[in-house]
Amino acid sequence: VEDDHHVTSVRWANNERFLASLSQESVIWGDADVNTGDLYAQNYDGTRNKMIFGYRGVERTYGHHEILHTVPDDPKHIVIKVAPWGATWGSLTEAHRLNVNTGELKKIARGKVRDGHFLTDNQGNVQLNYGIDKNDNPVIYQRAGATWEPVTVLDPDIGDIDPLGFIGSSNRVYIRGSRSGQPEGLYILDLDTGKTETLLEPEVANLRSFETAGKEDRIIVAYSMPGREKVHYVEPGDPHARLNR
């Protein structure tokens, strides 16, 4: 990596290869770094280093990336969101499968929401596209083959919805949201029925981070910051949750 480039985040792609997202020192903003969109890959022993995504990548993609899933059953590939550069009012983001060895890209889906986000299930399949529409309304779509179908949330009091993750292999997802303008809480949304189940509703501060456990990535602990960090136990009987006591 060049002297004027910095590593902003690192994660494992598989048991021997890691990924690093890069930024670059800005000549305009002083000490501030600018996200370059580059994704660099290297083996743990320093071999097979390659820029696998970005304008300097194998396929020269002009845009930013977000790693959505590392697909444990397929160690050669990850799933990423690609946000193209240059759109006047946002852009339709895309989900791609990226080979962590070669940098080869294969498009999975194009979203329906401008500047939208994607959520995969626990097997790495792209399932949801969500964000804000042109009228500033939150929207969620679920993938149905080559199309996107709108998801209905029956409780009109829950707003600012942010899907967090699927629960096991079900069609239910954890969501963070605000009920009637109150601090953001944690809920379960059934994508088939549109019904919600309340798990946590903090009285003072928004939930800001979560810990998961098990193959189903169940949320067992949540954190808020009402002055100092507060721990909320979603599944207090879980062995992993006891480690936070």
CSV table of C-alpha atoms in Angstrom, one decimal:
chain,number,residue,atom,x,y,z
A,1,VAL,CA,0.0,0.0,0.0
A,2,GLU,CA,1.3,3.5,-0.9
A,3,ASP,CA,2.6,5.9,1.7
A,4,ASP,CA,-0.4,8.2,1.3
A,5,HIS,CA,-3.0,5.4,1.6
A,6,HIS,CA,-4.3,4.0,4.9
A,7,VAL,CA,-6.1,0.9,5.9
A,8,THR,CA,-9.6,1.8,7.3
A,9,SER,CA,-10.8,-1.7,8.1
A,10,VAL,CA,-9.6,-5.4,8.0
A,11,ARG,CA,-11.5,-8.6,8.0
A,12,TRP,CA,-10.9,-12.3,7.1
A,13,ALA,CA,-12.3,-13.6,3.9
A,14,ASN,CA,-11.4,-17.2,4.8
A,15,ASN,CA,-8.9,-19.0,7.0
A,16,GLU,CA,-5.9,-17.8,5.1
A,17,ARG,CA,-6.8,-14.6,3.3
A,18,PHE,CA,-7.7,-11.2,4.7
A,19,LEU,CA,-9.2,-8.1,3.1
A,20,ALA,CA,-8.3,-4.4,3.7
A,21,SER,CA,-10.5,-1.4,2.7
A,22,LEU,CA,-8.4,1.6,1.9
A,23,SER,CA,-8.5,5.4,2.1
A,24,GLN,CA,-6.2,8.1,0.8
A,25,GLU,CA,-4.9,11.3,2.3
A,26,SER,CA,-6.8,14.3,1.0
A,27,VAL,CA,-5.0,17.3,-0.5
A,28,ILE,CA,-8.1,19.4,0.0
A,29,TRP,CA,-9.3,18.4,3.5
A,30,GLY,CA,-6.0,18.5,5.3
A,31,ASP,CA,-5.6,15.5,7.6
A,32,ALA,CA,-8.9,14.0,6.5
A,33,ASP,CA,-8.8,10.7,4.6
A,34,VAL,CA,-11.0,10.0,1.6
A,35,ASN,CA,-12.5,6.6,0.9
A,36,THR,CA,-11.0,5.4,-2.4
A,37,GLY,CA,-13.3,2.4,-2.8
A,38,ASP,CA,-10.3,0.1,-3.1
A,39,LEU,CA,-10.3,-3.4,-1.6
A,40,TYR,CA,-6.9,-5.1,-1.1
A,41,ALA,CA,-6.5,-8.8,-0.4
A,42,GLN,CA,-3.4,-10.7,0.9
A,43,ASN,CA,-2.6,-14.1,2.5
A,44,TYR,CA,-1.6,-14.1,6.1
A,45,ASP,CA,2.0,-14.9,5.2
A,46,GLY,CA,2.3,-11.9,2.9
A,47,THR,CA,1.8,-13.7,-0.4
A,48,ARG,CA,-0.7,-13.4,-3.2
A,49,ASN,CA,-1.3,-9.7,-2.6
A,50,LYS,CA,-3.7,-8.1,-5.1
A,51,MET,CA,-6.1,-5.1,-5.4
A,52,ILE,CA,-9.3,-7.0,-6.0
A,53,PHE,CA,-11.7,-4.1,-6.3
A,54,GLY,CA,-11.8,-0.4,-7.2
A,55,TYR,CA,-10.5,1.8,-9.9
A,56,ARG,CA,-7.1,0.1,-9.6
A,57,GLY,CA,-8.7,-3.4,-9.3
A,58,VAL,CA,-8.8,-6.2,-11.8
A,59,GLU,CA,-12.1,-5.0,-13.4
A,60,ARG,CA,-11.5,-1.2,-12.8
A,61,THR,CA,-14.8,-0.5,-11.0
A,62,TYR,CA,-15.4,3.2,-10.2
A,63,GLY,CA,-17.4,3.1,-7.0
A,64,HIS,CA,-17.4,2.3,-3.3
A,65,HIS,CA,-17.9,-1.1,-1.8
A,66,GLU,CA,-19.4,-2.6,1.4
A,67,ILE,CA,-18.8,-6.2,2.4
A,68,LEU,CA,-22.1,-7.8,2.9
A,69,HIS,CA,-21.2,-11.5,3.6
A,70,THR,CA,-18.1,-13.6,3.6
A,71,VAL,CA,-20.0,-16.9,2.6
A,72,PRO,CA,-18.3,-19.5,4.8
A,73,ASP,CA,-19.4,-22.3,2.6
A,74,ASP,CA,-17.6,-20.7,-0.4
A,75,PRO,CA,-14.2,-19.4,0.8
A,76,LYS,CA,-13.2,-18.1,-2.7
A,77,HIS,CA,-16.0,-15.5,-2.8
A,78,ILE,CA,-17.6,-12.7,-0.8
A,79,VAL,CA,-20.8,-10.7,-1.5
A,80,ILE,CA,-20.3,-6.9,-1.7
A,81,LYS,CA,-22.5,-3.9,-2.3
A,82,VAL,CA,-21.2,-1.6,-5.1
A,83,ALA,CA,-22.2,2.1,-5.1
A,84,PRO,CA,-21.2,3.7,-8.4
A,85,TRP,CA,-19.7,7.1,-8.5
A,86,GLY,CA,-21.0,10.1,-10.5
A,87,ALA,CA,-24.8,10.0,-10.0
A,88,THR,CA,-26.6,13.3,-9.6
A,89,TRP,CA,-29.2,12.1,-7.1
A,90,GLY,CA,-27.9,8.9,-5.6
A,91,SER,CA,-27.4,5.8,-7.6
A,92,LEU,CA,-29.0,2.4,-7.8
A,93,THR,CA,-26.6,0.2,-5.9
A,94,GLU,CA,-25.7,-3.3,-6.9
A,95,ALA,CA,-24.9,-6.6,-5.2
A,96,HIS,CA,-21.9,-8.5,-6.6
A,97,ARG,CA,-20.1,-11.8,-5.9
A,98,LEU,CA,-16.4,-11.1,-5.8
A,99,ASN,CA,-13.6,-13.6,-6.1
A,100,VAL,CA,-11.1,-12.8,-3.3
A,101,ASN,CA,-8.3,-14.5,-5.3
A,102,THR,CA,-8.8,-13.2,-8.8
A,103,GLY,CA,-10.9,-10.0,-8.3
A,104,GLU,CA,-13.5,-11.3,-10.8
A,105,LEU,CA,-16.9,-9.7,-10.3
A,106,LYS,CA,-20.3,-11.2,-11.0
A,107,LYS,CA,-23.5,-9.1,-10.6
A,108,ILE,CA,-26.2,-10.7,-8.4
A,109,ALA,CA,-28.8,-8.0,-8.3
A,110,ARG,CA,-29.5,-4.3,-8.9
A,111,GLY,CA,-31.4,-2.6,-6.2
A,112,LYS,CA,-34.6,-0.7,-6.4
A,113,VAL,CA,-33.7,2.1,-3.9
A,114,ARG,CA,-31.3,4.9,-4.8
A,115,ASP,CA,-28.3,4.9,-2.4
A,116,GLY,CA,-30.0,1.7,-1.0
A,117,HIS,CA,-28.5,-0.9,1.3
A,118,PHE,CA,-28.7,-4.7,1.0
A,119,LEU,CA,-29.2,-7.5,3.5
A,120,THR,CA,-28.2,-11.1,2.9
A,121,ASP,CA,-29.5,-14.1,4.7
A,122,ASN,CA,-27.2,-16.3,6.8
A,123,GLN,CA,-26.2,-18.3,3.6
A,124,GLY,CA,-25.0,-15.2,1.8
A,125,ASN,CA,-28.1,-14.9,-0.5
A,126,VAL,CA,-29.1,-11.3,-1.2
A,127,GLN,CA,-32.6,-10.9,0.2
A,128,LEU,CA,-33.5,-7.3,1.1
A,129,ASN,CA,-32.9,-3.8,-0.5
A,130,TYR,CA,-33.9,-0.9,1.7
A,131,GLY,CA,-33.4,2.8,2.2
A,132,ILE,CA,-35.2,6.1,1.6
A,133,ASP,CA,-37.3,6.9,-1.5
A,134,LYS,CA,-37.4,10.3,-3.3
A,135,ASN,CA,-40.2,11.4,-0.9
A,136,ASP,CA,-38.0,10.7,2.1
A,137,ASN,CA,-40.1,7.6,3.1
A,138,PRO,CA,-38.3,4.5,4.4
A,139,VAL,CA,-38.9,1.5,2.1
A,140,ILE,CA,-37.9,-2.2,2.2
A,141,TYR,CA,-38.0,-4.6,-0.8
A,142,GLN,CA,-37.5,-8.3,-0.7
A,143,ARG,CA,-35.9,-10.1,-3.7
A,144,ALA,CA,-38.2,-12.4,-5.6
A,145,GLY,CA,-36.3,-14.0,-8.4
A,146,ALA,CA,-35.4,-11.2,-10.8
A,147,THR,CA,-37.8,-8.6,-9.2
A,148,TRP,CA,-38.2,-6.8,-5.9
A,149,GLU,CA,-41.4,-7.0,-3.9
A,150,PRO,CA,-42.4,-4.3,-1.3
A,151,VAL,CA,-42.3,-5.4,2.3
A,152,THR,CA,-45.2,-4.1,4.5
A,153,VAL,CA,-44.6,-3.2,8.2
A,154,LEU,CA,-48.1,-3.3,9.8
A,155,ASP,CA,-47.2,-1.3,12.9
A,156,PRO,CA,-47.4,2.4,11.7
A,157,ASP,CA,-45.7,3.6,14.9
A,158,ILE,CA,-42.3,2.1,14.2
A,159,GLY,CA,-40.2,4.3,12.0
A,160,ASP,CA,-36.6,4.8,10.9
A,161,ILE,CA,-36.4,1.0,10.3
A,162,ASP,CA,-32.9,-0.5,9.8
A,163,PRO,CA,-32.9,-4.3,9.0
A,164,LEU,CA,-30.0,-5.9,10.9
A,165,GLY,CA,-30.0,-9.6,10.1
A,166,PHE,CA,-32.0,-12.8,9.4
A,167,ILE,CA,-32.9,-15.2,12.2
A,168,GLY,CA,-31.6,-18.6,11.2
A,169,SER,CA,-33.2,-19.8,8.0
A,170,SER,CA,-36.6,-18.2,8.7
A,171,ASN,CA,-38.2,-15.3,6.9
A,172,ARG,CA,-37.9,-13.2,10.0
A,173,VAL,CA,-35.4,-10.4,10.5
A,174,TYR,CA,-34.1,-8.3,13.4
A,175,ILE,CA,-34.8,-4.6,12.8
A,176,ARG,CA,-33.8,-1.5,14.7
A,177,GLY,CA,-36.4,1.2,14.8
A,178,SER,CA,-38.0,4.1,16.7
A,179,ARG,CA,-41.5,3.8,18.0
A,180,SER,CA,-43.3,7.1,17.9
A,181,GLY,CA,-40.1,9.1,18.0
A,182,GLN,CA,-38.7,7.3,21.1
A,183,PRO,CA,-35.1,5.9,21.4
A,184,GLU,CA,-34.4,3.2,18.8
A,185,GLY,CA,-35.3,-0.3,20.0
A,186,LEU,CA,-34.9,-3.8,18.7
A,187,TYR,CA,-37.7,-5.7,17.1
A,188,ILE,CA,-38.4,-8.8,15.0
A,189,LEU,CA,-40.2,-8.3,11.6
A,190,ASP,CA,-42.0,-11.2,10.0
A,191,LEU,CA,-41.5,-10.6,6.3
A,192,ASP,CA,-44.4,-12.8,5.4
A,193,THR,CA,-47.0,-11.2,7.6
A,194,GLY,CA,-45.6,-7.7,8.2
A,195,LYS,CA,-46.1,-8.2,12.0
A,196,THR,CA,-43.5,-7.1,14.5
A,197,GLU,CA,-42.4,-8.4,17.9
A,198,THR,CA,-40.8,-6.2,20.5
A,199,LEU,CA,-37.5,-7.3,22.0
A,200,LEU,CA,-36.0,-4.1,23.6
A,201,GLU,CA,-37.2,-0.5,23.9
A,202,PRO,CA,-34.6,1.6,25.8
A,203,GLU,CA,-36.0,4.5,27.8
A,204,VAL,CA,-33.1,6.9,27.3
A,205,ALA,CA,-30.7,6.3,24.5
A,206,ASN,CA,-30.7,4.5,21.1
A,207,LEU,CA,-29.3,1.0,20.8
A,208,ARG,CA,-26.0,1.5,19.0
A,209,SER,CA,-24.4,-2.0,18.7
A,210,PHE,CA,-25.1,-5.6,19.0
A,211,GLU,CA,-23.4,-9.0,19.7
A,212,THR,CA,-24.5,-12.2,17.9
A,213,ALA,CA,-23.9,-15.8,18.7
A,214,GLY,CA,-24.4,-19.3,17.2
A,215,LYS,CA,-24.8,-20.4,13.6
A,216,GLU,CA,-28.1,-18.5,13.4
A,217,ASP,CA,-26.4,-15.2,14.3
A,218,ARG,CA,-28.9,-14.6,17.1
A,219,ILE,CA,-28.7,-11.2,18.8
A,220,ILE,CA,-28.0,-11.9,22.4
A,221,VAL,CA,-26.7,-8.6,23.7
A,222,ALA,CA,-27.3,-4.9,22.8
A,223,TYR,CA,-25.6,-1.8,23.9
A,224,SER,CA,-26.8,1.8,24.4
A,225,MET,CA,-24.9,4.9,25.7
A,226,PRO,CA,-27.0,6.9,28.2
A,227,GLY,CA,-24.0,8.8,29.5
A,228,ARG,CA,-22.0,5.6,29.9
A,229,GLU,CA,-22.4,2.2,28.2
A,230,LYS,CA,-25.4,0.1,29.2
A,231,VAL,CA,-25.7,-3.5,28.4
A,232,HIS,CA,-29.2,-5.0,27.5
A,233,TYR,CA,-29.6,-8.7,27.5
A,234,VAL,CA,-31.8,-10.0,24.6
A,235,GLU,CA,-31.2,-13.6,25.5
A,236,PRO,CA,-30.0,-13.5,29.2
A,237,GLY,CA,-29.9,-17.3,29.4
A,238,ASP,CA,-27.5,-17.8,26.5
A,239,PRO,CA,-24.0,-18.9,27.6
A,240,HIS,CA,-22.4,-16.2,25.5
A,241,ALA,CA,-24.5,-13.5,27.1
A,242,ARG,CA,-23.1,-14.5,30.5
A,243,LEU,CA,-19.6,-13.4,29.4
A,244,ASN,CA,-20.9,-9.8,29.4
A,245,ARG,CA,-22.0,-9.8,33.0
